[in-house]
Structures are given as C-alpha cells and as structure tokens.
Amino acid sequence: MAFMALLAREDVAIFIFMFGIIALIEKKEKKWIMAPCILALAYFVFAIKFIGWVKPDGGYKFYTYYSWLGSTPPEIFSNIIFHPVTLIKRFFYMENIEMILGFL
C-alpha cells in the first residue's frame, strides 16, 4: 500500500518515511522501521531525478516554493538545521496566522 501511495504523489514519501519513525518510537522490529524509510527515501530520490530529467527546465516544482530556504536539497536541509529561527519566523508571518484563523 505504501508503494501505491507513492505512485500517487512524490511528496507522499515524507509521510511514508514517518511511518518508519513511528515504528522506531514504538520499538517495533527492524523491518517495520527500515522498510518504509528505505522505500520512501529511494522513491523520493528517484522521483526528483526523474521529474528533473523529464521537465523542460530541469527543475522541481517545490524548489520554487521553498526557494527562501535554498536552491538545492542539501542547502535547504542545512538551512533548516542551522538556521531554525528563519524557519520559525516564516511560520509566524501575519498572512499565515490569518490563514490559520480563517481555517478555524
């Protein structure tokens, strides 16, 4: 079922990966921890590379959304880890707070 979910959208890999983290927290067997994590990471890397190969500009759509964090995945991850204040500030912009209040 995880593989079927991954075929629907490439960003589902994040949720599949988290199933492995939940299994780790709940101290399940190694197969329940490793299988979703490896499957999600492998599929995500494949999907990113494949989309970049097929797309005319060679980019990935979510890089545009997160360009304020960086232009490559390693740069984005390092900015999340080493500059968390920037990330937190981004979540508390007035427009974001208004949207959350609107949803409530």
PDB file of N, CA, C and O in Angstrom, residues 28 30 33-34 49-50 53 61 67 88 95:
ATOM      1  N   LYS A  28       9.287  -1.201  17.357  1.00  0.00           N
ATOM      2  CA  LYS A  28       8.881  -2.340  16.530  1.00  0.00           C
ATOM      3  C   LYS A  28      10.119  -3.057  16.002  1.00  0.00           C
ATOM      4  O   LYS A  28      11.242  -2.604  16.188  1.00  0.00           O
ATOM      5  N   LYS A  30      12.955  -4.365  13.331  1.00  0.00           N
ATOM      6  CA  LYS A  30      13.735  -3.560  12.383  1.00  0.00           C
ATOM      7  C   LYS A  30      13.084  -3.466  11.009  1.00  0.00           C
ATOM      8  O   LYS A  30      13.193  -2.449  10.340  1.00  0.00           O
ATOM      9  N   ILE A  33      10.802  -0.631  10.738  1.00  0.00           N
ATOM     10  CA  ILE A  33      11.482   0.671  10.785  1.00  0.00           C
ATOM     11  C   ILE A  33      12.171   0.940   9.451  1.00  0.00           C
ATOM     12  O   ILE A  33      12.008   2.006   8.853  1.00  0.00           O
ATOM     13  N   MET A  34      12.928  -0.044   8.983  1.00  0.00           N
ATOM     14  CA  MET A  34      13.769   0.152   7.802  1.00  0.00           C
ATOM     15  C   MET A  34      12.983   0.170   6.491  1.00  0.00           C
ATOM     16  O   MET A  34      13.294   0.962   5.604  1.00  0.00           O
ATOM     17  N   LYS A  49      14.812  13.014  -9.370  1.00  0.00           N
ATOM     18  CA  LYS A  49      15.690  12.898 -10.536  1.00  0.00           C
ATOM     19  C   LYS A  49      14.890  12.710 -11.817  1.00  0.00           C
ATOM     20  O   LYS A  49      15.185  13.332 -12.839  1.00  0.00           O
ATOM     21  N   PHE A  50      13.872  11.877 -11.770  1.00  0.00           N
ATOM     22  CA  PHE A  50      13.065  11.614 -12.951  1.00  0.00           C
ATOM     23  C   PHE A  50      12.303  12.859 -13.394  1.00  0.00           C
ATOM     24  O   PHE A  50      12.277  13.193 -14.578  1.00  0.00           O
ATOM     25  N   TRP A  53      14.589  15.256 -14.984  1.00  0.00           N
ATOM     26  CA  TRP A  53      15.015  14.776 -16.301  1.00  0.00           C
ATOM     27  C   TRP A  53      13.939  15.014 -17.352  1.00  0.00           C
ATOM     28  O   TRP A  53      14.237  15.372 -18.488  1.00  0.00           O
ATOM     29  N   LYS A  61       9.219  21.399  -8.948  1.00  0.00           N
ATOM     30  CA  LYS A  61       8.261  22.453  -8.613  1.00  0.00           C
ATOM     31  C   LYS A  61       8.369  22.955  -7.175  1.00  0.00           C
ATOM     32  O   LYS A  61       8.175  24.129  -6.918  1.00  0.00           O
ATOM     33  N   SER A  67      12.248  28.305  -2.092  1.00  0.00           N
ATOM     34  CA  SER A  67      13.464  28.995  -2.526  1.00  0.00           C
ATOM     35  C   SER A  67      14.029  29.899  -1.434  1.00  0.00           C
ATOM     36  O   SER A  67      15.218  30.193  -1.434  1.00  0.00           O
ATOM     37  N   ILE A  88      11.143  29.406  11.726  1.00  0.00           N
ATOM     38  CA  ILE A  88      10.089  29.751  12.697  1.00  0.00           C
ATOM     39  C   ILE A  88       9.463  31.099  12.351  1.00  0.00           C
ATOM     40  O   ILE A  88       8.243  31.256  12.409  1.00  0.00           O
ATOM     41  N   GLU A  95       0.237  36.795   7.362  1.00  0.00           N
ATOM     42  CA  GLU A  95      -0.616  36.116   6.382  1.00  0.00           C
ATOM     43  C   GLU A  95      -0.872  34.668   6.780  1.00  0.00           C
ATOM     44  O   GLU A  95      -1.978  34.157   6.608  1.00  0.00           O
TER      45      GLU A  95
END
